[in-house]
CSV table of C-alpha atoms and ligand atoms in Angstrom, one decimal:
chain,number,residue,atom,x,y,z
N,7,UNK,CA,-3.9,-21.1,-11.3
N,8,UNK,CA,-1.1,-20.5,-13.8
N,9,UNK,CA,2.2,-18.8,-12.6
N,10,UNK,CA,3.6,-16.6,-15.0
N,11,UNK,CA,6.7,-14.5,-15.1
N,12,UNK,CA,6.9,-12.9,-18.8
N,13,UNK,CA,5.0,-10.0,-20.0
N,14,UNK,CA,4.2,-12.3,-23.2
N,15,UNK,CA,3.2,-15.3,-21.5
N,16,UNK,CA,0.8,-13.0,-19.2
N,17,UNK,CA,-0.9,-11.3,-22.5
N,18,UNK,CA,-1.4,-14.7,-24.5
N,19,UNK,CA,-3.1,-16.0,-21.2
N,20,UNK,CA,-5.3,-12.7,-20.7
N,21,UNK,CA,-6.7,-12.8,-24.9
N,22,UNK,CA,-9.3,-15.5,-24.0
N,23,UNK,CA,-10.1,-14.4,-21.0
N,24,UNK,CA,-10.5,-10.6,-22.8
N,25,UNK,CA,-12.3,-12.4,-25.3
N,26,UNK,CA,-14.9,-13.7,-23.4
N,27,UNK,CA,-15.9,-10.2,-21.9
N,28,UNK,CA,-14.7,-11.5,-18.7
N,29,UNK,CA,-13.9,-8.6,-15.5
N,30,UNK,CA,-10.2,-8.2,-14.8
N,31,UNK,CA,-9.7,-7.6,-11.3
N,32,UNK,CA,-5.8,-6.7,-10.1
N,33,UNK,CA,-4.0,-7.2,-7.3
N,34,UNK,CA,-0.5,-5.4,-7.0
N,35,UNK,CA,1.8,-7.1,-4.4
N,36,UNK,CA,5.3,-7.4,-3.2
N,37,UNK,CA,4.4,-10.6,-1.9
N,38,UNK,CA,5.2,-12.3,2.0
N,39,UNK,CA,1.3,-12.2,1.6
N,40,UNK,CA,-0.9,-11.9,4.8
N,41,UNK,CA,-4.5,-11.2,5.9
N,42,UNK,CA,-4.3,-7.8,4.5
N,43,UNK,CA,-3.1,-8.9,0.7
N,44,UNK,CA,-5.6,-11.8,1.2
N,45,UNK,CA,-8.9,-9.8,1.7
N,46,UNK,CA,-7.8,-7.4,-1.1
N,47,UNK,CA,-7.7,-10.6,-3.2
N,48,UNK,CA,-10.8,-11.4,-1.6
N,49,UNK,CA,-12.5,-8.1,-3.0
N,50,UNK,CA,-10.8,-8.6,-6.1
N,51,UNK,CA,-12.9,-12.0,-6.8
N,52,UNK,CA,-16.4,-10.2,-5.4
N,53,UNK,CA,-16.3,-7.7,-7.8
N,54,UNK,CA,-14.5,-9.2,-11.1
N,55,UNK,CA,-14.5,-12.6,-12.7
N,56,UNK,CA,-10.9,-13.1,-13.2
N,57,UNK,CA,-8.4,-12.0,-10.2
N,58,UNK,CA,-4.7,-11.5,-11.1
N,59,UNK,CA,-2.0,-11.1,-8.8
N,60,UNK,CA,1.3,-9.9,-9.4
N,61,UNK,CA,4.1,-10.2,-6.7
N,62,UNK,CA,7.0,-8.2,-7.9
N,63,UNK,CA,9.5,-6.7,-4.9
N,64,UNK,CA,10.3,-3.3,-6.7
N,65,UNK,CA,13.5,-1.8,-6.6
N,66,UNK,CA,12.7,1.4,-7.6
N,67,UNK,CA,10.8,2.2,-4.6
N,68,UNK,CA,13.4,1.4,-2.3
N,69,UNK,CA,16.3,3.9,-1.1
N,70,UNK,CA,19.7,3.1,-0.9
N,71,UNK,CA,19.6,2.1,2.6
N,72,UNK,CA,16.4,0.8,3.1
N,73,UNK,CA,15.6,-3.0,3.2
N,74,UNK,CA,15.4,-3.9,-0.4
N,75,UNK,CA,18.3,-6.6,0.5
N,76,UNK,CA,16.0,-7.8,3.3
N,77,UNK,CA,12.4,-7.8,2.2
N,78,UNK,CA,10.6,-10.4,3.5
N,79,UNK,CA,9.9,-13.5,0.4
N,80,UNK,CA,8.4,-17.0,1.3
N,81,UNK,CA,7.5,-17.7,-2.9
N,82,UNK,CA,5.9,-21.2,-2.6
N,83,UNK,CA,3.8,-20.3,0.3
N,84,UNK,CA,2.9,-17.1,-1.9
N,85,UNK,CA,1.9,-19.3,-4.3
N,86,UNK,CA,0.1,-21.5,-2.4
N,87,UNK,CA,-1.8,-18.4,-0.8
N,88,UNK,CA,-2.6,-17.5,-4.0
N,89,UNK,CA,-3.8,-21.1,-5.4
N,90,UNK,CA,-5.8,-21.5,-2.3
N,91,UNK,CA,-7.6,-18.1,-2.3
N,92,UNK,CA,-8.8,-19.0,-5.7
N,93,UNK,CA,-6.5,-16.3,-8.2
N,94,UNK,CA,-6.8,-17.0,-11.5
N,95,UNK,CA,-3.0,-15.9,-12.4
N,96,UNK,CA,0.1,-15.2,-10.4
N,97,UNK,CA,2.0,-12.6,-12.2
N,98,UNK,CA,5.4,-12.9,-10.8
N,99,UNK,CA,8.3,-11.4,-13.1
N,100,UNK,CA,11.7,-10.6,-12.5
N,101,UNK,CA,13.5,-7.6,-12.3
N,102,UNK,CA,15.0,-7.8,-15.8
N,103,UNK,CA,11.1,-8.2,-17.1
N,104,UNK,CA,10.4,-5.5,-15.5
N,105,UNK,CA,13.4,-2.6,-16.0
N,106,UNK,CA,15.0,-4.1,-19.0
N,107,UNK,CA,18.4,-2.8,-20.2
N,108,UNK,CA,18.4,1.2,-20.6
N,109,UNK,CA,15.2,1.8,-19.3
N,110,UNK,CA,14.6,4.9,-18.3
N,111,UNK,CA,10.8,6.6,-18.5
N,112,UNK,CA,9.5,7.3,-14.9
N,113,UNK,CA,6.2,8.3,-13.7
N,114,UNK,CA,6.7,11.6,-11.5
N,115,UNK,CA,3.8,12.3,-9.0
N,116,UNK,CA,3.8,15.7,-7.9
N,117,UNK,CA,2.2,17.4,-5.2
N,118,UNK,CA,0.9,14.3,-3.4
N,119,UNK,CA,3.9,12.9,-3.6
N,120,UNK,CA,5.5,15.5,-1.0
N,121,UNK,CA,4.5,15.2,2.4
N,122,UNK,CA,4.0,12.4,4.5
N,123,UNK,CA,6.3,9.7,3.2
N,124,UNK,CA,7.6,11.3,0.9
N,125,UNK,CA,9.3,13.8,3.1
N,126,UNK,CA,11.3,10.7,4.1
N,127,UNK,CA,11.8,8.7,1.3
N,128,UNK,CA,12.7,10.5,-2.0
N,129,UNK,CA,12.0,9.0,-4.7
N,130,UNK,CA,9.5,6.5,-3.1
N,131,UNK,CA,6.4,7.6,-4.7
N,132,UNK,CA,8.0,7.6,-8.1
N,133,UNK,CA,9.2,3.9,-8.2
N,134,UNK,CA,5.2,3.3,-6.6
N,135,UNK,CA,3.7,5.5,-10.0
N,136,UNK,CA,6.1,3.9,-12.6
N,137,UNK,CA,5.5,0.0,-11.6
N,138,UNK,CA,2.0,0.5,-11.1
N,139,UNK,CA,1.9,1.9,-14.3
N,140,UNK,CA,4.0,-0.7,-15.6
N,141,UNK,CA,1.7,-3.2,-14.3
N,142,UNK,CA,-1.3,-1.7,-15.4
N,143,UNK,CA,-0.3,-1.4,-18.7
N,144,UNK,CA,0.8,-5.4,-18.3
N,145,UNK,CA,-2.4,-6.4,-16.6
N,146,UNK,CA,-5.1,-4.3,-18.2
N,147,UNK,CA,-7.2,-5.0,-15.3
N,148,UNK,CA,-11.0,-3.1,-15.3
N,149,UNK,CA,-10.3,-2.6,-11.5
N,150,UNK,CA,-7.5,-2.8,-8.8
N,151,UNK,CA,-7.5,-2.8,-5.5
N,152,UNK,CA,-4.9,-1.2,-2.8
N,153,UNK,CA,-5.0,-1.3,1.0
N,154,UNK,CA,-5.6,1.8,3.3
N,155,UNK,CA,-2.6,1.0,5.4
N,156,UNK,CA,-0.6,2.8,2.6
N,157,UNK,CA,-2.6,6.0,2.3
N,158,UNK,CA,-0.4,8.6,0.3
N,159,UNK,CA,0.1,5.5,-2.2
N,160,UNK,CA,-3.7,5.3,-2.8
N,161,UNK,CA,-4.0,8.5,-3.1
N,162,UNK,CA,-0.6,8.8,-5.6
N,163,UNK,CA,-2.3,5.8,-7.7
N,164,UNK,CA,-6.0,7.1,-8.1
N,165,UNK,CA,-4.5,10.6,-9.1
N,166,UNK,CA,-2.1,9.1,-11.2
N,167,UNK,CA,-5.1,6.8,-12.9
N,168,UNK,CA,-6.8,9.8,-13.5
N,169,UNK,CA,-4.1,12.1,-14.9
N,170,UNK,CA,-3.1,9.4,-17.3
N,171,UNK,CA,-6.1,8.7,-18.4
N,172,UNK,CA,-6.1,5.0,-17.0
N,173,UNK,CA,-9.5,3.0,-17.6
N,174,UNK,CA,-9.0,1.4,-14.4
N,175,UNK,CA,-11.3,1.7,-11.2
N,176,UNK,CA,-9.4,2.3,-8.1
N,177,UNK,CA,-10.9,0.5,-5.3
N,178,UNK,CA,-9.5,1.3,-1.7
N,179,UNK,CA,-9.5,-1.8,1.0
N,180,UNK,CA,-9.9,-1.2,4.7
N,181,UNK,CA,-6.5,-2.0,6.7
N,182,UNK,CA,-6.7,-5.1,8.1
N,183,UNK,CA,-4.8,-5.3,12.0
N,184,UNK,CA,-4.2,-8.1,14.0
N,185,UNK,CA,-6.7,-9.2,17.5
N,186,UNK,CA,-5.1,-6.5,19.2
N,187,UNK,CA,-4.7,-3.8,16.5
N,188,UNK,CA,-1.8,-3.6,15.1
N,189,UNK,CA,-2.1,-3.2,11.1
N,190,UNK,CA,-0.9,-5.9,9.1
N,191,UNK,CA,2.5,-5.3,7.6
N,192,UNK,CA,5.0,-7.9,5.9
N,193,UNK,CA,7.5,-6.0,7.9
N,194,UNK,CA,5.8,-7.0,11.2
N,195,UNK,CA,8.1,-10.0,10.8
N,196,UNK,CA,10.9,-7.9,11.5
N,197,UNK,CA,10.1,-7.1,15.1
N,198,UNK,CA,11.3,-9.2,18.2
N,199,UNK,CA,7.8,-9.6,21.1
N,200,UNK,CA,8.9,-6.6,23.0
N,201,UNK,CA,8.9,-4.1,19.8
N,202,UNK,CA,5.6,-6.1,18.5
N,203,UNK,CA,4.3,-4.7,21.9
N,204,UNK,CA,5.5,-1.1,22.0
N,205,UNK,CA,4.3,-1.6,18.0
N,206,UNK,CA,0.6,-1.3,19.3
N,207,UNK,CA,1.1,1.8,20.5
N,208,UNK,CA,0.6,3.6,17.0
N,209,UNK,CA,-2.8,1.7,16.1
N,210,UNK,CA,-3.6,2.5,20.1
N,211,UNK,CA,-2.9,6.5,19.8
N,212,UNK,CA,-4.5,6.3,16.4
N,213,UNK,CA,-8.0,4.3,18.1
N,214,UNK,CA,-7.8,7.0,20.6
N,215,UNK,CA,-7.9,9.9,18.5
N,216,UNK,CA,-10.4,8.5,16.3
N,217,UNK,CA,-12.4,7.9,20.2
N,218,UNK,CA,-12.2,11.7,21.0
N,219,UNK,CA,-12.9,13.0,17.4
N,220,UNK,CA,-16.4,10.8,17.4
N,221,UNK,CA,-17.1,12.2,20.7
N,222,UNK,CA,-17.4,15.6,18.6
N,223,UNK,CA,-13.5,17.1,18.8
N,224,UNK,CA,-12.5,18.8,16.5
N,225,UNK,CA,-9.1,20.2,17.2
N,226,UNK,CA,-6.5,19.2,15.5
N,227,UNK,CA,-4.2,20.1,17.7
N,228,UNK,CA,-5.8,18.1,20.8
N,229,UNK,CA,-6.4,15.0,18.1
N,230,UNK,CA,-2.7,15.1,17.6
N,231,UNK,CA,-1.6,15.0,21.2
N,232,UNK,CA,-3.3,12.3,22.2
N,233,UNK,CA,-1.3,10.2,19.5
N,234,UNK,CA,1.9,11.9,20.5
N,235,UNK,CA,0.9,11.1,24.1
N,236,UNK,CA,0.7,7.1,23.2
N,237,UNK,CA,3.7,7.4,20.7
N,238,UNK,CA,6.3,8.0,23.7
N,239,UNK,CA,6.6,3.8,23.5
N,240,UNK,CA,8.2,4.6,19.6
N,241,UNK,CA,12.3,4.8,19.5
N,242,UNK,CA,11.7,7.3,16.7
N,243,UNK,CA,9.2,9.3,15.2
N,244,UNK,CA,9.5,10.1,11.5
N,245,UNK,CA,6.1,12.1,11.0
N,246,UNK,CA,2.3,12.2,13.2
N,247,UNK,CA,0.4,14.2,10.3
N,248,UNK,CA,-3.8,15.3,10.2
N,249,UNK,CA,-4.0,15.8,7.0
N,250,UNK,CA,-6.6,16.7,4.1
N,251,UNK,CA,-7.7,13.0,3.1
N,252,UNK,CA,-7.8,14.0,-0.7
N,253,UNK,CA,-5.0,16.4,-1.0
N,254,UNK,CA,-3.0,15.2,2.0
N,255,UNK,CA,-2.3,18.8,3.2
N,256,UNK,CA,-2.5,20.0,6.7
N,257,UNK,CA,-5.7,19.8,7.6
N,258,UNK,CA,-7.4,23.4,8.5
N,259,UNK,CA,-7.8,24.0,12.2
N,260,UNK,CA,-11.3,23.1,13.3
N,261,UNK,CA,-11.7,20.3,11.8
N,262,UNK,CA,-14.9,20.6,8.5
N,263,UNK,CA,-13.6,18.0,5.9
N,264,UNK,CA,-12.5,14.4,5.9
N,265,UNK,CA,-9.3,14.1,7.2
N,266,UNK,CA,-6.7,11.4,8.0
N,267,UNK,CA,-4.1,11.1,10.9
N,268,UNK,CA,-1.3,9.6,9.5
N,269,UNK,CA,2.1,8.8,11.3
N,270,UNK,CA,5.2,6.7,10.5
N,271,UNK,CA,7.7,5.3,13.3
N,272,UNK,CA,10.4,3.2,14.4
N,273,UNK,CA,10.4,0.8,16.3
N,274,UNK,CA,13.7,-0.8,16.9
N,275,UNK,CA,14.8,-0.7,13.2
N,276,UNK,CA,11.3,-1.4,11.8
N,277,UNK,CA,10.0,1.2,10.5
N,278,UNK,CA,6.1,1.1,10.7
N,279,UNK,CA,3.4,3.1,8.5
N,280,UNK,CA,-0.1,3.2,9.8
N,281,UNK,CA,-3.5,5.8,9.7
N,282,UNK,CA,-6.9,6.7,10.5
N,283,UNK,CA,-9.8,8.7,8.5
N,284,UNK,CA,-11.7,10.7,10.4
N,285,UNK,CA,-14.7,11.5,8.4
N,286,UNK,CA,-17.2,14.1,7.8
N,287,UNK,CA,-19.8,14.8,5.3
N,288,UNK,CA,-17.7,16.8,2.5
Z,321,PAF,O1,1.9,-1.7,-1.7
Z,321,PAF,C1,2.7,-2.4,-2.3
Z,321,PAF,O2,2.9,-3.6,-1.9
Z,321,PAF,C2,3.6,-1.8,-3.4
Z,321,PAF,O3,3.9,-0.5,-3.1
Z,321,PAF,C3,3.0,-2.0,-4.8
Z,321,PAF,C4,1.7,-1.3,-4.9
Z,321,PAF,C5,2.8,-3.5,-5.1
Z,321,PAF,C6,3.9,-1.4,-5.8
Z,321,PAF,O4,5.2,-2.1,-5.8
């Protein structure tokens, strides 16, 4: 595996491999890797010859008072992850590489970009677009691969790949969740044993819903109660959303396309992201 951290060093290593016709297959990370990261890297080698991951902690996506300062980084064992799983490169620039001196062209996601997360975090969704973008651009990949935990940004990515005109297939990963459910996180780390267990109740309100729907409800009003019901463990909630799965707004009351219950939550000062599609034939 070759670590790189320059834009140039990454394209001289990618012209052989281009070269030789070889399937680039992308992995976008901010690193403190788990199981989640790992079986999109696993996905990434089944369906491309050459898997590249980049770990880049991007500032741009972070408010001013959110944990930028704090984000979880363990680079060896990154690396080592990496190595182990069988990545071909590890992409890991700095800052500077990245947002050089006067940059200044962003990627503005629109409507998607809105609800949901975005409510919350301004600006989120647009440091998302323009790094992906970025690394896109660096990468070149024929396909990249994003995790369902963070819902709105799959959706923001494959509508910005297709507005841009990217020649990149989007692929979407299942979440991954711990024994008991809980979906993996890199901010997991951040919660003591007694918020790791009132954690569970988001992925258990969420298991419930997705019970009652397959037992034929269709209400979204009942769906969303039983969530809320479970939630009371949270110390805050920030949003508990059934949403359109492809244009994330409200979903229409019954229930007669694919739709996705999202919600985001405190606990203690972690704030948690997490979701469930509850499908139906289109
Ligand atoms: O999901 C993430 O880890 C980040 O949002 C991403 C896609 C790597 C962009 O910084």
């Amino acid at each position: 595996m070759q670590t790189i951290k320059t834009v140039a060093e990454l394209r001289r290593a990618l012209i052989e491999i281009r070269k030789a016709g070889k399937r680039v297959g992308f992995v976008p990370t901010m690193g403190y890797l788990h199981d989640g990261h790992l079986a999109l890297i696993e996905a990434s080698k089944a369906q491309s010859d050459v898997s590249v991951v980049s770990i880049f902690v991007n500032p741009t996506q972070f408010g001013p008072n959110e944990d930028l300062g704090t984000y979880p980084r363990d680079f060896l064992r990154d690396e080592k992850l990496c190595r182990d799983a069988g990545i071909s490169i590890l992409f890991a620039p700095d800052a500077k590489e990245i947002y050089p001196a006067q940059f200044q062209t962003f990627v503005e996601p629109s409507e998607l970009a809105k609800p949901l997360c975005g409510a919350f975090r301004p600006g989120h969704f647009r440091g998302v677009a323009t790094v992906v973008c970025k690394l896109f651009n660096m990468v070149q990949p024929d396909v990249a691969f994003f995790g369902q935990k963070d819902f709105q940004q799959c959706a923001v990515v494959r509508r910005m790949s297709v507005d841009l005109n990217l020649p990149i297939e989007i692929i979407i990963v299942p979440t991954v969740r711990e024994a008991d459910g809980l979906a993996m996180s890199s901010r997991n780390r951040y919660l003591n044993q007694q918020e790791r267990e009132r954690a569970l109740a988001i992925s258990r309100g969420l298991f419930a819903a997705a019970e009652q729907f397959n037992s034929g409800e269709r209400d979204v009003e009942r769906l969303l109660a039983t969530v809320k019901q479970r939630l009371a463990a949270v110390d805050r909630l920030e949003y508990l959303d059934l949403v359109d799965s492809v244009n994330l707004k409200p979903a229409g009351n019954p229930l007669r396309t694919t739709a996705a219950l999202c919600v985001a939550a405190y606990v203690g000062s972690t704030r948690l992201i997490d979701n469930m599609v509850l499908s139906l034939p289109a």
